[in-house]
């Protein structure tokens, strides 16, 4: 029995009934306790007391990141301050941070959501969960930590950084589950290899729970090869909770949304109308149990789709597909929409290219120029110009075939692209 199996296998009708009951309650709580929602509901004449079906929530207005910033710091809290037990904030790379508050129940629900994913990966009481997501205002560290505790595992709060020490602890404590960004997992693996270790033998990892950035299937495969474990994707965002909103099961075919805690919609990016299951659009989330800072129809800017079939694992909670990225990450290169993860997908299929890349956007004579910087593997003869040129040509052709983009390729020496302990910097925008 995996953690909370009875909830993740719930009969659909019962689950939807539960969702509706919680949705009504959340809408009413927001209306009664948060002036922002009272005003925004009244503006479009949405009466939360008239919600009869799950679809009725579509009559409610969206909440955007800007709304959250405007309400900084406590404007969107639904409970008195004495009931708030923890605070997290998003990194605010593009401005003021957004704040999420947690009551005691919220912290338990968060732990439950992440613990389900650990359960999908077969984690139990005998496991050692090594958490090297950053601890702090960022939700990665503590989200994984609460999940580890909930599932009853031994949980090691490493936080990010000091990679050699991470390696030592992974070895000496016999860690079985690694929680961090996928790019940091790759960095740990590569560093271990440089130290003369074979990570497959030196570590006792069974699984990795990796999220907070989009990564391609090929990147996943390379990671699994290097570390000899199985990689599970995790999705979440501070604005509605943190990691654990959706977690991948062992079929590696989409992430089960914790539907007893979240109601999801996938909407057309332009029209904001719902798209049919299976089609890509923007993920919009309404919290169903969050007490301290509930959110109605939060526009995540993340692009995904609802997987139309039920999962072969037997769980009834619907799945979203692995993310291409955020609408903010999407680049338009000479009129073609491209996500960095799609470029990654093409690059990682080349065995001579290392798992590190960066896309540089610049402007020349009014035209956007994209240059893809790739690192080659240490054993590739970088001095042999002909071989480098041939590689550039083949990669360029592959990108053209797969994504219909023309992009400059710059081959750089091993270890020259900056490594990150948190989210990798995949795009450098030099345009003003
Ligand atoms: Zn499944």
mmCIF file of C-alpha atoms in Angstrom, residues 27-49 61 75-76 296:
data_model
loop_
_atom_site.group_PDB
_atom_site.id
_atom_site.type_symbol
_atom_site.label_atom_id
_atom_site.label_comp_id
_atom_site.label_asym_id
_atom_site.label_seq_id
_atom_site.Cartn_x
_atom_site.Cartn_y
_atom_site.Cartn_z
ATOM 1 C CA UNK A 27 -15.420 30.353 -3.051
ATOM 2 C CA UNK A 28 -17.586 31.438 -0.114
ATOM 3 C CA UNK A 29 -14.591 31.729 2.244
ATOM 4 C CA UNK A 30 -12.724 33.876 -0.273
ATOM 5 C CA UNK A 31 -15.760 36.100 -0.789
ATOM 6 C CA UNK A 32 -16.448 36.554 2.902
ATOM 7 C CA UNK A 33 -12.893 36.879 4.198
ATOM 8 C CA UNK A 34 -10.770 38.449 1.460
ATOM 9 C CA UNK A 35 -11.744 41.940 0.247
ATOM 10 C CA UNK A 36 -9.912 41.383 -3.076
ATOM 11 C CA UNK A 37 -12.237 38.487 -3.915
ATOM 12 C CA UNK A 38 -15.366 40.270 -2.700
ATOM 13 C CA UNK A 39 -14.564 43.110 -5.048
ATOM 14 C CA UNK A 40 -13.516 40.979 -8.018
ATOM 15 C CA UNK A 41 -16.521 38.621 -7.685
ATOM 16 C CA UNK A 42 -18.935 41.542 -7.373
ATOM 17 C CA UNK A 43 -17.405 43.224 -10.406
ATOM 18 C CA UNK A 44 -18.450 40.320 -12.667
ATOM 19 C CA UNK A 45 -21.594 39.527 -10.627
ATOM 20 C CA UNK A 46 -20.301 36.113 -9.583
ATOM 21 C CA UNK A 47 -22.245 34.913 -6.538
ATOM 22 C CA UNK A 48 -20.311 32.124 -4.775
ATOM 23 C CA UNK A 49 -23.518 31.008 -3.033
ATOM 24 C CA UNK A 61 -12.646 35.860 -12.460
ATOM 25 C CA UNK A 75 -3.831 40.969 1.309
ATOM 26 C CA UNK A 76 -4.938 37.520 0.171
ATOM 27 C CA UNK A 296 -9.488 31.054 -7.049
#
